[in-house]
């Protein structure tokens, strides 16, 4: 055999071996199983059109709906009427879990439904709709032996899959975990705040029955690149406390919504915080009577009444002495 023919033959054999090796990788049982295990419960394009989500789990039932691009949910007291803002990021994260391709290997069929907690009566239920059309109807069953995965199937389908348990936090969390309870849900930029006035609520009587003196208003104003606190000399001001304090007000969240009070009632007069912004807009937080272990509060321009824990109240209703330098 000539040298040229040997080279051609060796090249042919090399190519054939390369193709055989590639085919063994592509069609290996492990790769085929891994490919069949990769799955998503709904298409991302469908998730983007979703406008209604119903969730039934250990924490009860909750319904979320989208209107004008924003998500809402029902009243904390379970009343059929009422619409309260939901956390947009939480809803979007939930839809992302449902529409992301992940490892969900097949684990069984119809005979395993009862054993894996996937009967209609035992399983948690998630339904996603768009314009009254069902996009996804799925059941979440029990956890596997490791406690890290849950069993899942689509309603009216026998096939059972399992996957990392990313669902329990949504199924078992308290309904209020879905509420957007920020006093300023649209956000507020610190660099737009020009002036802040705080009228603190009356202090509670001391143990001896005496009443502490009324604190003077706290007034903080922006000056060039810094801040001025009325009543404090510049060299007595702990300036490092001012911006974190203002940010704590802008980021403050309620514990839940109060449905038994009306934001227009003239009872929210026990303290107030007024924020003045650079565009000329002012927003006011007004403190009302107690509600259980919390205080009621309303924000100008908002129809909602929030329950604010005493810890949050104490954090945002400060007085001048808080900003004094300490040795």
Short mmCIF file of N, CA and C in Angstrom, two decimals, residues 149-264:
data_model
loop_
_atom_site.label_atom_id
_atom_site.label_comp_id
_atom_site.label_asym_id
_atom_site.label_seq_id
_atom_site.Cartn_x
_atom_site.Cartn_y
_atom_site.Cartn_z
N UNK A 149 -36.49 17.60 48.01
CA UNK A 149 -37.28 17.65 46.78
C UNK A 149 -38.75 17.37 47.08
N UNK A 150 -39.62 17.88 46.22
CA UNK A 150 -41.05 17.63 46.33
C UNK A 150 -41.53 16.93 45.07
N UNK A 151 -42.66 16.23 45.22
CA UNK A 151 -43.26 15.56 44.08
C UNK A 151 -44.33 16.47 43.46
N UNK A 152 -44.36 16.47 42.13
CA UNK A 152 -45.21 17.42 41.41
C UNK A 152 -45.85 16.70 40.22
N UNK A 153 -47.07 17.09 39.92
CA UNK A 153 -47.68 16.66 38.67
C UNK A 153 -48.66 17.72 38.21
N UNK A 154 -48.91 17.72 36.92
CA UNK A 154 -49.95 18.59 36.39
C UNK A 154 -51.30 17.95 36.65
N UNK A 155 -52.27 18.77 36.99
CA UNK A 155 -53.61 18.25 37.23
C UNK A 155 -54.14 17.60 35.96
N UNK A 156 -54.84 16.49 36.14
CA UNK A 156 -55.41 15.71 35.03
C UNK A 156 -54.34 15.00 34.21
N UNK A 157 -53.11 14.92 34.74
CA UNK A 157 -52.06 14.12 34.10
C UNK A 157 -51.50 13.15 35.14
N UNK A 158 -51.15 11.96 34.71
CA UNK A 158 -50.67 10.93 35.64
C UNK A 158 -49.20 11.05 35.96
N UNK A 159 -48.40 11.55 35.03
CA UNK A 159 -46.95 11.58 35.20
C UNK A 159 -46.53 12.39 36.42
N UNK A 160 -45.67 11.79 37.26
CA UNK A 160 -45.17 12.44 38.47
C UNK A 160 -43.70 12.77 38.28
N UNK A 161 -43.32 13.98 38.61
CA UNK A 161 -41.92 14.39 38.59
C UNK A 161 -41.53 14.89 39.98
N UNK A 162 -40.24 15.04 40.20
CA UNK A 162 -39.77 15.62 41.46
C UNK A 162 -38.75 16.69 41.14
N UNK A 163 -38.59 17.64 42.06
CA UNK A 163 -37.63 18.70 41.85
C UNK A 163 -37.31 19.39 43.15
N UNK A 164 -36.28 20.22 43.12
CA UNK A 164 -35.87 20.97 44.30
C UNK A 164 -37.06 21.73 44.88
N UNK A 165 -37.19 21.67 46.18
CA UNK A 165 -38.35 22.30 46.83
C UNK A 165 -38.17 23.81 46.90
N UNK A 166 -38.61 24.48 45.84
CA UNK A 166 -38.62 25.94 45.83
C UNK A 166 -40.04 26.46 46.04
N UNK A 167 -40.95 25.57 46.33
CA UNK A 167 -42.36 25.93 46.38
C UNK A 167 -42.89 26.17 47.79
N UNK A 168 -42.32 25.49 48.78
CA UNK A 168 -42.88 25.54 50.13
C UNK A 168 -42.93 26.96 50.69
N UNK A 169 -41.91 27.77 50.36
CA UNK A 169 -41.89 29.15 50.88
C UNK A 169 -43.10 29.93 50.39
N UNK A 170 -43.61 29.58 49.21
CA UNK A 170 -44.77 30.27 48.65
C UNK A 170 -46.08 29.63 49.11
N UNK A 171 -46.05 28.31 49.29
CA UNK A 171 -47.27 27.60 49.68
C UNK A 171 -47.56 27.71 51.17
N UNK A 172 -46.52 27.74 51.98
CA UNK A 172 -46.70 27.66 53.43
C UNK A 172 -46.48 28.98 54.15
N UNK A 173 -46.00 30.00 53.44
CA UNK A 173 -45.78 31.29 54.08
C UNK A 173 -47.10 31.97 54.43
N UNK A 174 -47.04 32.82 55.43
CA UNK A 174 -48.24 33.56 55.83
C UNK A 174 -48.75 34.41 54.67
N UNK A 175 -50.07 34.56 54.54
CA UNK A 175 -50.61 35.37 53.44
C UNK A 175 -50.00 36.75 53.37
N UNK A 176 -49.64 37.34 54.53
CA UNK A 176 -49.10 38.70 54.49
C UNK A 176 -47.72 38.76 53.83
N UNK A 177 -47.10 37.59 53.62
CA UNK A 177 -45.81 37.59 52.93
C UNK A 177 -45.95 38.04 51.49
N UNK A 178 -47.17 38.04 50.96
CA UNK A 178 -47.42 38.50 49.60
C UNK A 178 -47.69 40.00 49.53
N UNK A 179 -47.96 40.64 50.66
CA UNK A 179 -48.34 42.05 50.63
C UNK A 179 -47.13 42.97 50.49
N UNK A 180 -47.30 44.01 49.70
CA UNK A 180 -46.31 45.08 49.64
C UNK A 180 -46.68 46.07 50.73
N UNK A 181 -46.00 45.99 51.85
CA UNK A 181 -46.35 46.75 53.04
C UNK A 181 -45.45 47.97 53.25
N UNK A 182 -44.70 48.35 52.22
CA UNK A 182 -43.87 49.54 52.34
C UNK A 182 -44.76 50.78 52.40
N UNK A 183 -44.46 51.68 53.31
CA UNK A 183 -45.25 52.90 53.42
C UNK A 183 -45.14 53.74 52.15
N UNK A 184 -44.00 53.62 51.48
CA UNK A 184 -43.81 54.28 50.19
C UNK A 184 -43.54 53.20 49.14
N UNK A 185 -44.60 52.50 48.70
CA UNK A 185 -44.39 51.35 47.80
C UNK A 185 -43.77 51.73 46.47
N UNK A 186 -43.93 52.99 46.06
CA UNK A 186 -43.33 53.41 44.80
C UNK A 186 -41.86 53.76 44.96
N UNK A 187 -41.38 53.68 46.21
CA UNK A 187 -39.98 54.00 46.48
C UNK A 187 -39.81 55.49 46.74
N UNK A 188 -38.66 55.85 47.21
CA UNK A 188 -38.33 57.24 47.46
C UNK A 188 -36.82 57.40 47.49
N UNK A 189 -36.32 58.32 46.68
CA UNK A 189 -34.87 58.50 46.60
C UNK A 189 -34.40 59.45 47.69
N UNK A 190 -33.38 59.04 48.41
CA UNK A 190 -32.85 59.86 49.48
C UNK A 190 -32.39 61.22 48.98
N UNK A 191 -31.81 61.24 47.78
CA UNK A 191 -31.26 62.51 47.30
C UNK A 191 -32.33 63.50 46.86
N UNK A 192 -33.61 63.10 46.89
CA UNK A 192 -34.68 64.03 46.55
C UNK A 192 -35.31 64.66 47.80
N UNK A 193 -34.97 64.14 48.98
CA UNK A 193 -35.52 64.69 50.22
C UNK A 193 -34.81 66.00 50.56
N UNK A 194 -35.62 67.06 50.79
CA UNK A 194 -35.06 68.36 51.12
C UNK A 194 -35.26 68.74 52.59
N UNK A 195 -36.35 68.27 53.15
CA UNK A 195 -36.66 68.68 54.52
C UNK A 195 -37.54 67.60 55.17
N UNK A 196 -37.36 67.44 56.46
CA UNK A 196 -38.08 66.41 57.21
C UNK A 196 -38.49 67.00 58.55
N UNK A 197 -39.79 66.85 58.87
CA UNK A 197 -40.29 67.33 60.15
C UNK A 197 -40.98 66.19 60.88
N UNK A 198 -40.61 65.99 62.14
CA UNK A 198 -41.15 64.89 62.93
C UNK A 198 -41.82 65.45 64.19
N UNK A 199 -43.10 65.16 64.33
CA UNK A 199 -43.83 65.46 65.56
C UNK A 199 -44.06 64.11 66.25
N UNK A 200 -43.34 63.85 67.33
CA UNK A 200 -43.42 62.55 67.98
C UNK A 200 -44.73 62.39 68.75
N UNK A 201 -45.20 61.16 68.91
CA UNK A 201 -46.41 60.94 69.72
C UNK A 201 -46.11 61.21 71.18
N UNK A 202 -47.13 61.50 71.96
CA UNK A 202 -46.92 61.73 73.39
C UNK A 202 -46.29 60.50 74.04
N UNK A 203 -45.35 60.75 74.92
CA UNK A 203 -44.69 59.65 75.62
C UNK A 203 -45.63 59.03 76.64
N UNK A 204 -45.48 57.76 76.88
CA UNK A 204 -46.30 57.06 77.88
C UNK A 204 -45.92 57.52 79.29
N UNK A 205 -46.88 57.54 80.21
CA UNK A 205 -46.57 57.94 81.59
C UNK A 205 -45.50 57.03 82.19
N UNK A 206 -44.71 57.62 83.07
CA UNK A 206 -43.66 56.85 83.76
C UNK A 206 -44.28 56.00 84.86
N UNK A 207 -43.46 55.14 85.48
CA UNK A 207 -43.95 54.25 86.53
C UNK A 207 -44.55 55.00 87.71
N UNK A 208 -44.04 56.20 87.96
CA UNK A 208 -44.56 56.97 89.10
C UNK A 208 -45.79 57.79 88.74
N UNK A 209 -46.27 57.62 87.49
CA UNK A 209 -47.47 58.32 87.07
C UNK A 209 -47.22 59.66 86.43
N UNK A 210 -45.99 60.15 86.49
CA UNK A 210 -45.69 61.45 85.87
C UNK A 210 -45.60 61.31 84.35
N UNK A 211 -45.83 62.40 83.68
CA UNK A 211 -45.82 62.41 82.22
C UNK A 211 -44.56 63.11 81.74
N UNK A 212 -43.74 62.47 80.90
CA UNK A 212 -42.52 63.11 80.39
C UNK A 212 -42.87 64.37 79.60
N UNK A 213 -41.96 65.33 79.56
CA UNK A 213 -42.23 66.57 78.81
C UNK A 213 -42.38 66.29 77.32
N UNK A 214 -43.16 67.11 76.68
CA UNK A 214 -43.37 66.98 75.24
C UNK A 214 -42.08 67.34 74.51
N UNK A 215 -41.68 66.48 73.58
CA UNK A 215 -40.46 66.73 72.83
C UNK A 215 -40.71 67.79 71.75
N UNK A 216 -39.75 68.69 71.54
CA UNK A 216 -39.92 69.66 70.46
C UNK A 216 -39.86 68.95 69.11
N UNK A 217 -40.41 69.55 68.06
CA UNK A 217 -40.35 68.93 66.73
C UNK A 217 -38.90 68.70 66.30
N UNK A 218 -38.71 67.63 65.58
CA UNK A 218 -37.41 67.37 64.95
C UNK A 218 -37.49 67.87 63.52
N UNK A 219 -36.61 68.81 63.16
CA UNK A 219 -36.61 69.37 61.81
C UNK A 219 -35.22 69.19 61.23
N UNK A 220 -35.15 68.48 60.12
CA UNK A 220 -33.88 68.23 59.43
C UNK A 220 -33.98 68.82 58.03
N UNK A 221 -33.01 69.65 57.66
CA UNK A 221 -33.02 70.29 56.35
C UNK A 221 -31.71 70.04 55.62
N UNK A 222 -31.81 69.93 54.32
CA UNK A 222 -30.61 69.76 53.50
C UNK A 222 -29.93 71.11 53.33
N UNK A 223 -28.61 71.11 53.45
CA UNK A 223 -27.85 72.33 53.19
C UNK A 223 -26.61 71.95 52.40
N UNK A 224 -26.61 72.37 51.12
CA UNK A 224 -25.53 72.04 50.21
C UNK A 224 -25.34 70.52 50.19
N UNK A 225 -24.19 70.03 50.66
CA UNK A 225 -23.94 68.58 50.62
C UNK A 225 -24.18 67.91 51.96
N UNK A 226 -24.68 68.67 52.93
CA UNK A 226 -24.88 68.11 54.26
C UNK A 226 -26.27 68.37 54.78
N UNK A 227 -26.42 68.24 56.10
CA UNK A 227 -27.72 68.37 56.75
C UNK A 227 -27.61 69.25 57.98
N UNK A 228 -28.74 69.89 58.28
CA UNK A 228 -28.84 70.72 59.48
C UNK A 228 -29.99 70.20 60.31
N UNK A 229 -29.76 70.04 61.62
CA UNK A 229 -30.81 69.66 62.55
C UNK A 229 -31.09 70.87 63.44
N UNK A 230 -32.29 71.38 63.34
CA UNK A 230 -32.64 72.55 64.14
C UNK A 230 -32.49 72.25 65.63
N UNK A 231 -31.85 73.20 66.33
CA UNK A 231 -31.64 73.03 67.76
C UNK A 231 -30.31 72.42 68.11
N UNK A 232 -29.54 71.99 67.09
CA UNK A 232 -28.22 71.42 67.32
C UNK A 232 -27.17 72.25 66.59
N UNK A 233 -26.12 72.64 67.29
CA UNK A 233 -25.01 73.31 66.64
C UNK A 233 -24.29 72.33 65.71
N UNK A 234 -23.65 72.88 64.71
CA UNK A 234 -22.99 72.03 63.71
C UNK A 234 -21.97 71.09 64.35
N UNK A 235 -21.22 71.61 65.35
CA UNK A 235 -20.19 70.76 65.96
C UNK A 235 -20.76 69.75 66.94
N UNK A 236 -22.08 69.86 67.23
CA UNK A 236 -22.72 68.89 68.14
C UNK A 236 -23.50 67.83 67.39
N UNK A 237 -23.62 67.98 66.07
CA UNK A 237 -24.43 67.06 65.26
C UNK A 237 -23.61 65.85 64.84
N UNK A 238 -24.16 64.67 65.07
CA UNK A 238 -23.58 63.42 64.56
C UNK A 238 -24.17 63.20 63.16
N UNK A 239 -23.52 63.79 62.18
CA UNK A 239 -24.06 63.78 60.81
C UNK A 239 -24.18 62.39 60.21
N UNK A 240 -23.41 61.43 60.71
CA UNK A 240 -23.45 60.07 60.15
C UNK A 240 -24.79 59.39 60.41
N UNK A 241 -25.57 59.93 61.34
CA UNK A 241 -26.86 59.30 61.67
C UNK A 241 -28.01 59.79 60.79
N UNK A 242 -27.82 60.93 60.11
CA UNK A 242 -28.95 61.57 59.44
C UNK A 242 -29.46 60.76 58.26
N UNK A 243 -28.60 60.44 57.32
CA UNK A 243 -29.07 59.76 56.11
C UNK A 243 -29.58 58.35 56.39
N UNK A 244 -28.92 57.55 57.23
CA UNK A 244 -29.52 56.25 57.57
C UNK A 244 -30.90 56.39 58.20
N UNK A 245 -31.10 57.45 58.99
CA UNK A 245 -32.40 57.68 59.60
C UNK A 245 -33.46 58.00 58.54
N UNK A 246 -33.13 58.90 57.63
CA UNK A 246 -34.10 59.24 56.57
C UNK A 246 -34.40 58.02 55.71
N UNK A 247 -33.37 57.24 55.42
CA UNK A 247 -33.58 56.03 54.61
C UNK A 247 -34.47 55.04 55.35
N UNK A 248 -34.36 54.97 56.68
CA UNK A 248 -35.22 54.05 57.45
C UNK A 248 -36.69 54.45 57.32
N UNK A 249 -36.96 55.73 57.15
CA UNK A 249 -38.35 56.18 56.95
C UNK A 249 -38.82 55.81 55.56
N UNK A 250 -37.99 56.08 54.55
CA UNK A 250 -38.37 55.77 53.17
C UNK A 250 -38.58 54.27 52.96
N UNK A 251 -37.85 53.44 53.72
CA UNK A 251 -37.93 51.98 53.57
C UNK A 251 -38.85 51.32 54.58
N UNK A 252 -39.51 52.09 55.44
CA UNK A 252 -40.32 51.51 56.51
C UNK A 252 -41.46 50.66 55.95
N UNK A 253 -41.74 49.55 56.62
CA UNK A 253 -42.81 48.64 56.22
C UNK A 253 -43.75 48.37 57.38
N UNK A 254 -45.01 48.22 57.06
CA UNK A 254 -45.99 47.81 58.05
C UNK A 254 -45.91 46.32 58.30
N UNK A 255 -46.58 45.87 59.34
CA UNK A 255 -46.63 44.45 59.65
C UNK A 255 -47.77 43.77 58.90
N UNK A 256 -48.85 44.51 58.68
CA UNK A 256 -49.98 44.04 57.89
C UNK A 256 -50.85 45.25 57.59
N UNK A 257 -51.92 45.02 56.85
CA UNK A 257 -52.91 46.07 56.63
C UNK A 257 -54.01 45.95 57.68
N UNK A 258 -54.56 47.08 58.10
CA UNK A 258 -55.68 47.10 59.03
C UNK A 258 -56.95 47.39 58.23
N UNK A 259 -57.89 46.48 58.30
CA UNK A 259 -59.12 46.62 57.50
C UNK A 259 -60.27 47.23 58.28
N UNK A 260 -60.09 47.37 59.59
CA UNK A 260 -61.19 47.87 60.43
C UNK A 260 -61.16 49.38 60.58
N UNK A 261 -60.19 50.05 59.97
CA UNK A 261 -60.09 51.51 60.03
C UNK A 261 -60.12 52.08 58.62
N UNK A 262 -60.55 53.32 58.53
CA UNK A 262 -60.59 54.04 57.25
C UNK A 262 -59.51 55.10 57.27
N UNK A 263 -58.75 55.16 56.19
CA UNK A 263 -57.64 56.11 56.12
C UNK A 263 -58.10 57.56 56.23
N UNK A 264 -59.39 57.82 55.96
CA UNK A 264 -59.91 59.19 56.02
C UNK A 264 -60.43 59.55 57.41
#
